Short mmCIF file of C-alpha atoms in Angstrom, two decimals:
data_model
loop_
_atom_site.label_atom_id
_atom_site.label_comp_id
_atom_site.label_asym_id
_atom_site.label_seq_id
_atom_site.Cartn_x
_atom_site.Cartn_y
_atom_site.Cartn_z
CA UNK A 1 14.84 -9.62 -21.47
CA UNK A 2 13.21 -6.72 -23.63
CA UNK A 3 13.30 -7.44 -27.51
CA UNK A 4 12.98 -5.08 -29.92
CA UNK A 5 10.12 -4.88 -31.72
CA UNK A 6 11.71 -5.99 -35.02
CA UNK A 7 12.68 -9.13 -33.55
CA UNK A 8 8.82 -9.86 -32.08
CA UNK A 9 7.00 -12.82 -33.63
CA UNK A 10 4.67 -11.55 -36.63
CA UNK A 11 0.64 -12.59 -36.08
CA UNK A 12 0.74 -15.39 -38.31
CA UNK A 13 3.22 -17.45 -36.26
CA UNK A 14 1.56 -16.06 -32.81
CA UNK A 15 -1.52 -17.80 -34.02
CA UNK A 16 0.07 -20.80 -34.99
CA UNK A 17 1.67 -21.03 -31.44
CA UNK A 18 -1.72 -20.14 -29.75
CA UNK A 19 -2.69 -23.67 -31.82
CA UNK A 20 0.03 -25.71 -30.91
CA UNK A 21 -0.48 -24.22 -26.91
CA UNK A 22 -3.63 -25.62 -27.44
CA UNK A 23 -3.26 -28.86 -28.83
CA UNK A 24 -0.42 -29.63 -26.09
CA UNK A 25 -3.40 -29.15 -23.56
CA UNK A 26 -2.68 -25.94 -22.09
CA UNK A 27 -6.13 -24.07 -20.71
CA UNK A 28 -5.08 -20.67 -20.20
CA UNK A 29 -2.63 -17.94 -22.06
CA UNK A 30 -1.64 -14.88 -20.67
CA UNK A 31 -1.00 -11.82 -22.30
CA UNK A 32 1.91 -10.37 -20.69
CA UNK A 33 5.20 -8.63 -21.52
CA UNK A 34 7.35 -6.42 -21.54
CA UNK A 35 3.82 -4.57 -22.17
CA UNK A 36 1.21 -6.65 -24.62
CA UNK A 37 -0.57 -3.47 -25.23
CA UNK A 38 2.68 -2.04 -27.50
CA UNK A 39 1.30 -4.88 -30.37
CA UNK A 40 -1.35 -3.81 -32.35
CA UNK A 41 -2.54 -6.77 -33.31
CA UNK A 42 -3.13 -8.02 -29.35
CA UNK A 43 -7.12 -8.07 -29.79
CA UNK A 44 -6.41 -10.39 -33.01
CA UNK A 45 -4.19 -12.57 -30.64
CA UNK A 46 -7.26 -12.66 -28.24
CA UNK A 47 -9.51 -13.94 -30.41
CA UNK A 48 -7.25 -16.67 -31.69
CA UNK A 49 -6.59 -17.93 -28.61
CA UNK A 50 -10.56 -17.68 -27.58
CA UNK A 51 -11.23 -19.76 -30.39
CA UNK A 52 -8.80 -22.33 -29.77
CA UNK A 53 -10.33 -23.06 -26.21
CA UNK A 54 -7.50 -20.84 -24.07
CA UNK A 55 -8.77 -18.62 -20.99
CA UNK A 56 -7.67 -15.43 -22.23
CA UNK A 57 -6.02 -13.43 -19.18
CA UNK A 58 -4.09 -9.86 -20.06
CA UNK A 59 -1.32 -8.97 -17.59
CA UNK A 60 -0.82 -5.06 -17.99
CA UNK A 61 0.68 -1.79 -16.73
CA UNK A 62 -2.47 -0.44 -17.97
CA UNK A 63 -0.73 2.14 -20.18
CA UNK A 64 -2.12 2.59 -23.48
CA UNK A 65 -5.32 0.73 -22.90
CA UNK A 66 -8.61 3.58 -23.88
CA UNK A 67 -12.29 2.63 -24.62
CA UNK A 68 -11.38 1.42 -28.11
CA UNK A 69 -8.91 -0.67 -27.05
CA UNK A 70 -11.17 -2.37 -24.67
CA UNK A 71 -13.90 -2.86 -26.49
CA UNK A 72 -11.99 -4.28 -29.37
CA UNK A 73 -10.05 -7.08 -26.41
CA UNK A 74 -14.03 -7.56 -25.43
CA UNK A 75 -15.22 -8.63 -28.60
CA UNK A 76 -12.30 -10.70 -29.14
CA UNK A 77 -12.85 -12.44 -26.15
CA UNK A 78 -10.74 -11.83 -23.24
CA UNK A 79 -11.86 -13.33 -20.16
CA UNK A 80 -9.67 -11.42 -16.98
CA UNK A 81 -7.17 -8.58 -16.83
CA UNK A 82 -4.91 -7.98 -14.15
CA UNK A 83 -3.51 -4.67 -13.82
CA UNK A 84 -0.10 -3.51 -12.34
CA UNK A 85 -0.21 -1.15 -9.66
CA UNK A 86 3.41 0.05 -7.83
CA UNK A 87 1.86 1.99 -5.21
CA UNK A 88 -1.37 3.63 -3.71
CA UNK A 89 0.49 7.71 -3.51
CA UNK A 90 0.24 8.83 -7.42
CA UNK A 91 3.85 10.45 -7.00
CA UNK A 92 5.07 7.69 -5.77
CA UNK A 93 3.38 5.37 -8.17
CA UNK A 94 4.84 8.01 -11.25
CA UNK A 95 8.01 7.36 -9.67
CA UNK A 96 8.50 3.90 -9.38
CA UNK A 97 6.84 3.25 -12.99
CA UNK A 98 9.07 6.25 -14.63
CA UNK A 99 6.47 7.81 -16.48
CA UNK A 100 4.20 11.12 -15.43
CA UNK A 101 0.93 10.34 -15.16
CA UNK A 102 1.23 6.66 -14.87
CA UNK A 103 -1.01 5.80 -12.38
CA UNK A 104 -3.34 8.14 -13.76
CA UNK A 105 -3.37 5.96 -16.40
CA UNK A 106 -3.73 2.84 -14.67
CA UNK A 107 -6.71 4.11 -12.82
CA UNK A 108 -8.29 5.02 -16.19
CA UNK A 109 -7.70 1.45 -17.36
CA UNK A 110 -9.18 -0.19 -14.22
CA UNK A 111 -12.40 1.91 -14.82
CA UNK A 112 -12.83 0.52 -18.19
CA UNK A 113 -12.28 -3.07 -17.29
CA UNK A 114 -14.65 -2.61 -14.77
CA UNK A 115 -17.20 -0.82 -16.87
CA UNK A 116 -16.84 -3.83 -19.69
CA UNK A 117 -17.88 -6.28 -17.42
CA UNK A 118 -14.68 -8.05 -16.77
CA UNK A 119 -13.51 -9.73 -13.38
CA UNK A 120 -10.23 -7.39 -12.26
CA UNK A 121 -7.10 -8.48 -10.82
CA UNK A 122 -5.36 -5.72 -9.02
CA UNK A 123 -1.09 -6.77 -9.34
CA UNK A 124 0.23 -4.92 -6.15
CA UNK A 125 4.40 -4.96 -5.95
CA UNK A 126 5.45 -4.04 -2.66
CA UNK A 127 9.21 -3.43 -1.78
CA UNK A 128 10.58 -1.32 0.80
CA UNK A 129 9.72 2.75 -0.38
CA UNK A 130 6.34 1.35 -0.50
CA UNK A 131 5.00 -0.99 2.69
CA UNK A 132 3.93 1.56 4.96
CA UNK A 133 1.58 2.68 2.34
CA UNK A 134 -0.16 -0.83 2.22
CA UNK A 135 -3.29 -0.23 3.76
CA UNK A 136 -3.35 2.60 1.65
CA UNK A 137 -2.82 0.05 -1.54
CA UNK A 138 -5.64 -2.54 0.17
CA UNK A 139 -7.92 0.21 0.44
CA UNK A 140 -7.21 1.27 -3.53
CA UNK A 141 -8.27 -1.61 -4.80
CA UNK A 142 -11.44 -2.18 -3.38
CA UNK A 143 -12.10 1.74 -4.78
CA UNK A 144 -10.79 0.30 -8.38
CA UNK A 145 -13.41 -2.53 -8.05
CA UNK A 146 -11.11 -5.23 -8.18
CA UNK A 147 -12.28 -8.78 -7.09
CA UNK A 148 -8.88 -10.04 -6.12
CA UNK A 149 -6.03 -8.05 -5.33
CA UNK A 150 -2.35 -9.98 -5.53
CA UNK A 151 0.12 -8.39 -2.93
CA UNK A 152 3.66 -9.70 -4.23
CA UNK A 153 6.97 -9.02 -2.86
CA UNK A 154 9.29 -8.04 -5.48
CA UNK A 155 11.46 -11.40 -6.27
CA UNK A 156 15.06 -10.54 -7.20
CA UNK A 157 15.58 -11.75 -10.56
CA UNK A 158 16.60 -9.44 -13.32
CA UNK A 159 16.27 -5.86 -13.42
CA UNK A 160 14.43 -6.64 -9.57
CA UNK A 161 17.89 -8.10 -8.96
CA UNK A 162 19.74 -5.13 -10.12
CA UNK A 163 17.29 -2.87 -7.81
CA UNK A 164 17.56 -4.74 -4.86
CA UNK A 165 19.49 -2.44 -2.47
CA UNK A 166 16.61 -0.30 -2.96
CA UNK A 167 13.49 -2.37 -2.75
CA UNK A 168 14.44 -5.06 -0.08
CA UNK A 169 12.03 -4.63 3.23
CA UNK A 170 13.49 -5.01 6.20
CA UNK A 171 12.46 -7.93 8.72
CA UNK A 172 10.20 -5.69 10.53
CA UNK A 173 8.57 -4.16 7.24
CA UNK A 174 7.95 -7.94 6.72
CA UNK A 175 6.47 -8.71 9.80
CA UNK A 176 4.33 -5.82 9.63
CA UNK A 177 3.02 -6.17 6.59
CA UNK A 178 2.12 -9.73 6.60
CA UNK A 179 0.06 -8.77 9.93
CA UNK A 180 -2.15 -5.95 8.11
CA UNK A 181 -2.55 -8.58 4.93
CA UNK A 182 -3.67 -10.81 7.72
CA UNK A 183 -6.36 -8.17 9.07
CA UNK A 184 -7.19 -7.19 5.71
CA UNK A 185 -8.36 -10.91 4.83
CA UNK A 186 -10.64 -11.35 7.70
CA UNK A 187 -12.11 -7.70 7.04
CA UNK A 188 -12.93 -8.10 3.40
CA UNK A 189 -13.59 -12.01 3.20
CA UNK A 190 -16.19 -12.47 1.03
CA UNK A 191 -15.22 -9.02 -0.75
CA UNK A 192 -11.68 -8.80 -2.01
CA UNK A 193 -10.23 -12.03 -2.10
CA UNK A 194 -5.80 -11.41 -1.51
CA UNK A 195 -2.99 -13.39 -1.93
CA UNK A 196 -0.23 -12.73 -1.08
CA UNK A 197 3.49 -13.40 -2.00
CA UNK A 198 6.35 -12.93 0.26
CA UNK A 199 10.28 -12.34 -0.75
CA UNK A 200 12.61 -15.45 -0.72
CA UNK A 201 15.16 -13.40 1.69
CA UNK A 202 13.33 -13.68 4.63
CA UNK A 203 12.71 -17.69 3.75
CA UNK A 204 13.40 -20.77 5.74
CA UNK A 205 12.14 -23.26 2.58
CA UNK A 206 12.09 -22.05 -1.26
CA UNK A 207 9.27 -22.27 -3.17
CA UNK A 208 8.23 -24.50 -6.20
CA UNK A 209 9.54 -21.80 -9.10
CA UNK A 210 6.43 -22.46 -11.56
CA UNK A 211 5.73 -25.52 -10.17
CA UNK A 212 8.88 -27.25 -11.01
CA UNK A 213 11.31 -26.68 -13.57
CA UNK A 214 9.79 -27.28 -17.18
CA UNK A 215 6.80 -29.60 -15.47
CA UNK A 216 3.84 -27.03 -15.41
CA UNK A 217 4.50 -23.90 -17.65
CA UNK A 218 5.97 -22.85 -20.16
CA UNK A 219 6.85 -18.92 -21.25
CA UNK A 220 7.09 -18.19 -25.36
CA UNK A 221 8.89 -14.55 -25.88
CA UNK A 222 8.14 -11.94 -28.13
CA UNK A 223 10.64 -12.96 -30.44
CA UNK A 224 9.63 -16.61 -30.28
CA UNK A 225 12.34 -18.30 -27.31
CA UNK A 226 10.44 -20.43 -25.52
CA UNK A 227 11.31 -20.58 -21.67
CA UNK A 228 10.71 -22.68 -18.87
CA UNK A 229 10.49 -19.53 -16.34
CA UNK A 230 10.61 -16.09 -17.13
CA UNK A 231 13.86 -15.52 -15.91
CA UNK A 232 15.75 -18.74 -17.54
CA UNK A 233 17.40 -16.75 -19.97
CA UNK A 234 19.74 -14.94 -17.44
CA UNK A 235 21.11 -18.50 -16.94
CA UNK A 236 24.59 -19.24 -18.83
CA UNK A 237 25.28 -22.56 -21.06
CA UNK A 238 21.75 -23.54 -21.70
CA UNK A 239 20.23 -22.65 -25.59
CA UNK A 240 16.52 -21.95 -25.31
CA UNK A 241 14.37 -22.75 -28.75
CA UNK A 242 12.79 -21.04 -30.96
CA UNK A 243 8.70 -21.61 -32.13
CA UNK A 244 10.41 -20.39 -35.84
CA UNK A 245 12.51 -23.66 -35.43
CA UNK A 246 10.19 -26.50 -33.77
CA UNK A 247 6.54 -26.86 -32.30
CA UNK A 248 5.80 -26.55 -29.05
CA UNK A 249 4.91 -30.01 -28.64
CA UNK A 250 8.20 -30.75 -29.64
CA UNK A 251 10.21 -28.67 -27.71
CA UNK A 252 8.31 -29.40 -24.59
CA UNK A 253 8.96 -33.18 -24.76
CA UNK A 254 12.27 -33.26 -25.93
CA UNK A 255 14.05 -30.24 -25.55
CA UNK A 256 17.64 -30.35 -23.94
CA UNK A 257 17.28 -27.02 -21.59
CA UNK A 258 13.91 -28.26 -20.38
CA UNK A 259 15.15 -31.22 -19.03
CA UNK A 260 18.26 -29.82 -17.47
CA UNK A 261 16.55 -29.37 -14.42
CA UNK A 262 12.96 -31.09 -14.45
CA UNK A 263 12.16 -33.43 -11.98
CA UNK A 264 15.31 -34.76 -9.32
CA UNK A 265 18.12 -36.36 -11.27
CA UNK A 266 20.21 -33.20 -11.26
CA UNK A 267 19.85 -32.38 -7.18
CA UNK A 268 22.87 -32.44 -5.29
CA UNK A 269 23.29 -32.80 -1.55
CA UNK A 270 21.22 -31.62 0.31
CA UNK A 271 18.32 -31.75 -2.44
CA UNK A 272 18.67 -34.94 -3.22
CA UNK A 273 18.41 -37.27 -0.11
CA UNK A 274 15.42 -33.92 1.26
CA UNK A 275 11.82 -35.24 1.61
CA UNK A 276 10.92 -31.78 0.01
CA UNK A 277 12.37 -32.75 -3.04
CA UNK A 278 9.06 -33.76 -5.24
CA UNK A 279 8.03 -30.86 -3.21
CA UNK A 280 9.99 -27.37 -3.62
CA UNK A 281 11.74 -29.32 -6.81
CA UNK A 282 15.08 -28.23 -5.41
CA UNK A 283 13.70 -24.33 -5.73
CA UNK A 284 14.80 -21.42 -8.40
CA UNK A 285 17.58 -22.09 -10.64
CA UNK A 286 17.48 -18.59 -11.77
CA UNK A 287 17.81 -17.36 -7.94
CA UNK A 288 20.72 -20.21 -7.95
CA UNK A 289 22.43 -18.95 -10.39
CA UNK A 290 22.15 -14.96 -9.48
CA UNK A 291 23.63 -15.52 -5.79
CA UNK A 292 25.92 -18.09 -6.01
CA UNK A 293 26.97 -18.21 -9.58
CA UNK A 294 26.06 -21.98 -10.23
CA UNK A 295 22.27 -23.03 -11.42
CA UNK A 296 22.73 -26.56 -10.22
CA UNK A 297 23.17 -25.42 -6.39
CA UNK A 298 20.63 -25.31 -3.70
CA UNK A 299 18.38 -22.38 -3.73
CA UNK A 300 19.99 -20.32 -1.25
CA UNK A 301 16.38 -19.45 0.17
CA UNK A 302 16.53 -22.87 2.29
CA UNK A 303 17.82 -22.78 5.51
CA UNK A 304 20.01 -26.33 4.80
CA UNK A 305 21.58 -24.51 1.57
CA UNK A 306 25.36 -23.96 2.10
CA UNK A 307 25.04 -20.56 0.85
CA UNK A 308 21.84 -19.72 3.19
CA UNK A 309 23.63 -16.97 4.59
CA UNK A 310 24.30 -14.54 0.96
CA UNK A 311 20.70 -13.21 1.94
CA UNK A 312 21.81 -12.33 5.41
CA UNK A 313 24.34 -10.57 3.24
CA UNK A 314 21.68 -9.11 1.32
CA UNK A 315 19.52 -7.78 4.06
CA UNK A 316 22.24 -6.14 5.74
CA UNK A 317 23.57 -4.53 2.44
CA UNK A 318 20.09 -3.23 1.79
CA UNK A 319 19.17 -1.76 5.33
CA UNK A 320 22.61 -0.21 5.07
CA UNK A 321 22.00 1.74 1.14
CA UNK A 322 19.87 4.09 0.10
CA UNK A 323 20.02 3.33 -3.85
CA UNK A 324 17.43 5.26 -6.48
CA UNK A 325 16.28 3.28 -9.37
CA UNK A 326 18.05 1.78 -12.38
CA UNK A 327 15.07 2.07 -14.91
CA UNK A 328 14.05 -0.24 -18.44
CA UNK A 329 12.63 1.38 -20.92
CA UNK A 330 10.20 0.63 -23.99
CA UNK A 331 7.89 2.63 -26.29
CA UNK A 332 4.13 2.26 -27.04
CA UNK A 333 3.37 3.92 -30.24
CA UNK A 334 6.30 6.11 -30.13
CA UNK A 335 5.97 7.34 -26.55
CA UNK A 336 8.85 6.31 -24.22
CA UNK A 337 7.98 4.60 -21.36
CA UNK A 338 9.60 2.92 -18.23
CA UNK A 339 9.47 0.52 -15.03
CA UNK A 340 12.34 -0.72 -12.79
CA UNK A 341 11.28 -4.01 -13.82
CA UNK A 342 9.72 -5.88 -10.60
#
């Protein structure tokens, strides 16, 4: 969820968590949001975490970031940036982000990353009002420079969730896509390495959510919750901590709402007795939770899950509606910006 900026962490204790990240053995920190760029102290931040031993990675929309910026997240020691891009048509792109002159923007900020020296990820969300411009998408970042361009499929949690009618592809859209990220692969191997992320909806098996619940990563908030997803604070009954109230060390190891669901002794049938179990790790609680009401149930994304067929549901409901946006918003230095939040 957005926090407002009142409520963020101050630097001190962001450096004192960049330690403790550390220290717990993580190797890489990424700068992410909401939008990093709206903290003024981000390049600080950077070279904290440099210092410490952490890859550096920023995750941004690209708005706000000029020369100054850049050079300043240089010197500091940021190591990758990967830069959100909703579509290849500028209107369109405008549109989706709900700001004029967003992908404007975003094309400014790829130059500079480029021109710093710094490898560039291009962050490609596709949804429905955008797949038939994905050649078009392919083709813009190879003209951004980027060396890797990540083509994900929105994933309903959240505002995503609350968008859904309008951004869920249809099986052919799917199909269709996946065959000109296919072609796109073998054309530019060696030039633009893609991965590529497809939506749950159209799944047969669910996918390891972070590599299990609370077993590989761990996400701290700007206001200092720490989470073991980015979505785990939409589910009900579980009390995430605070960095202001315990380490990370601490709340890693012995935390109550981390071990809720980490590892199997909370699977039910047909989890429990499936030899994907140490596999999937029973799938998203937080896409649990938002279609069936209940965390602890099977991900509805497998095809043995009781409630397999609430994304038949879905698909139908979306194909059928033809929903605008429902936008979030947040400032940057007092100008109002916003995203739909995939």
């Amino acid at each position: 969820m957005l926090e407002r900026a009142a409520a963020e962490l101050d630097t001190a204790t962001w450096r004192r968590v960049l330690s403790e990240a550390a220290a717990l053995g993580v190797l890489q920190v990424h700068f992410s949001g909401g939008e990093p760029l709206a903290r003024r102290d981000l390049a600080e931040l950077v070279g904290h975490a440099a210092e410490a031993g952490l890859y550096g990675n920023l995750i941004t929309s690209g708005i706000g970031l000029d020369a100054a910026r850049m050079a300043a997240l240089a010197a500091a020691g940021i190591e990758h940036v990967q830069l959100s891009l909703q579509d290849a048509d500028p209107a369109m792109g405008d549109r989706v982000a709900g700001l004029a002159g967003a992908q404007a923007q975003k094309q400014r900020a790829a130059r500079l990353v480029r021109e710093a020296g710094f490898p560039l990820t291009v962050n490609a969300v596709v949804h429905r009002q955008n797949l038939e411009r994905l050649g078009d998408i392919v083709e813009l970042a190879l003209t951004l420079g980027a060396d890797r361009l990540e083509i994900a499929h929105v994933q309903y949690y959240g505002w995503a969730l609350r968008n859904r009618a309008a951004l869920l592809p249809s099986r052919g859209q799917l199909d269709a896509a996946t065959a000109l990220v296919e072609a796109a692969r073998a054309r530019l191997k060696g030039v633009l390495a893609i991965d590529y992320v497809v939506p749950d909806y159209y799944a047969r098996r669910p996918k390891a959510c972070m590599g299990g619940w609370g077993r590989r990563f761990l996400n701290v908030t700007p206001a200092g919750k720490v989470l073991p997803c980015h979505a785990a604070e939409t589910l009900p009954g579980l009390r995430f901590p605070s960095v202001s109230a315990a380490s990370l060390a601490q709340i890693w190891y012995e935390d109550p709402a981390f071990a809720q669901f980490r590892d199997t002794h909370w699977m039910a049938e047909p989890c429990r007795s499936c030899e994907r179990r140490e596999i999937d790790w029973g799938g998203c609680r937080c896409q649990a939770f938002a279609l069936t009401g209940d965390a602890a149930r099977t991900d509805p994304a497998c095809a043995l899950a009781p409630d397999h067929a609430l994304l038949e549901l879905a698909r139908d409901q979306a194909v059928e509606t033809n929903s605008d946006f429902a936008y979030r918003r947040f400032t940057i230095s007092g100008a109002p910006a916003a995203e739909p939040g995939a």
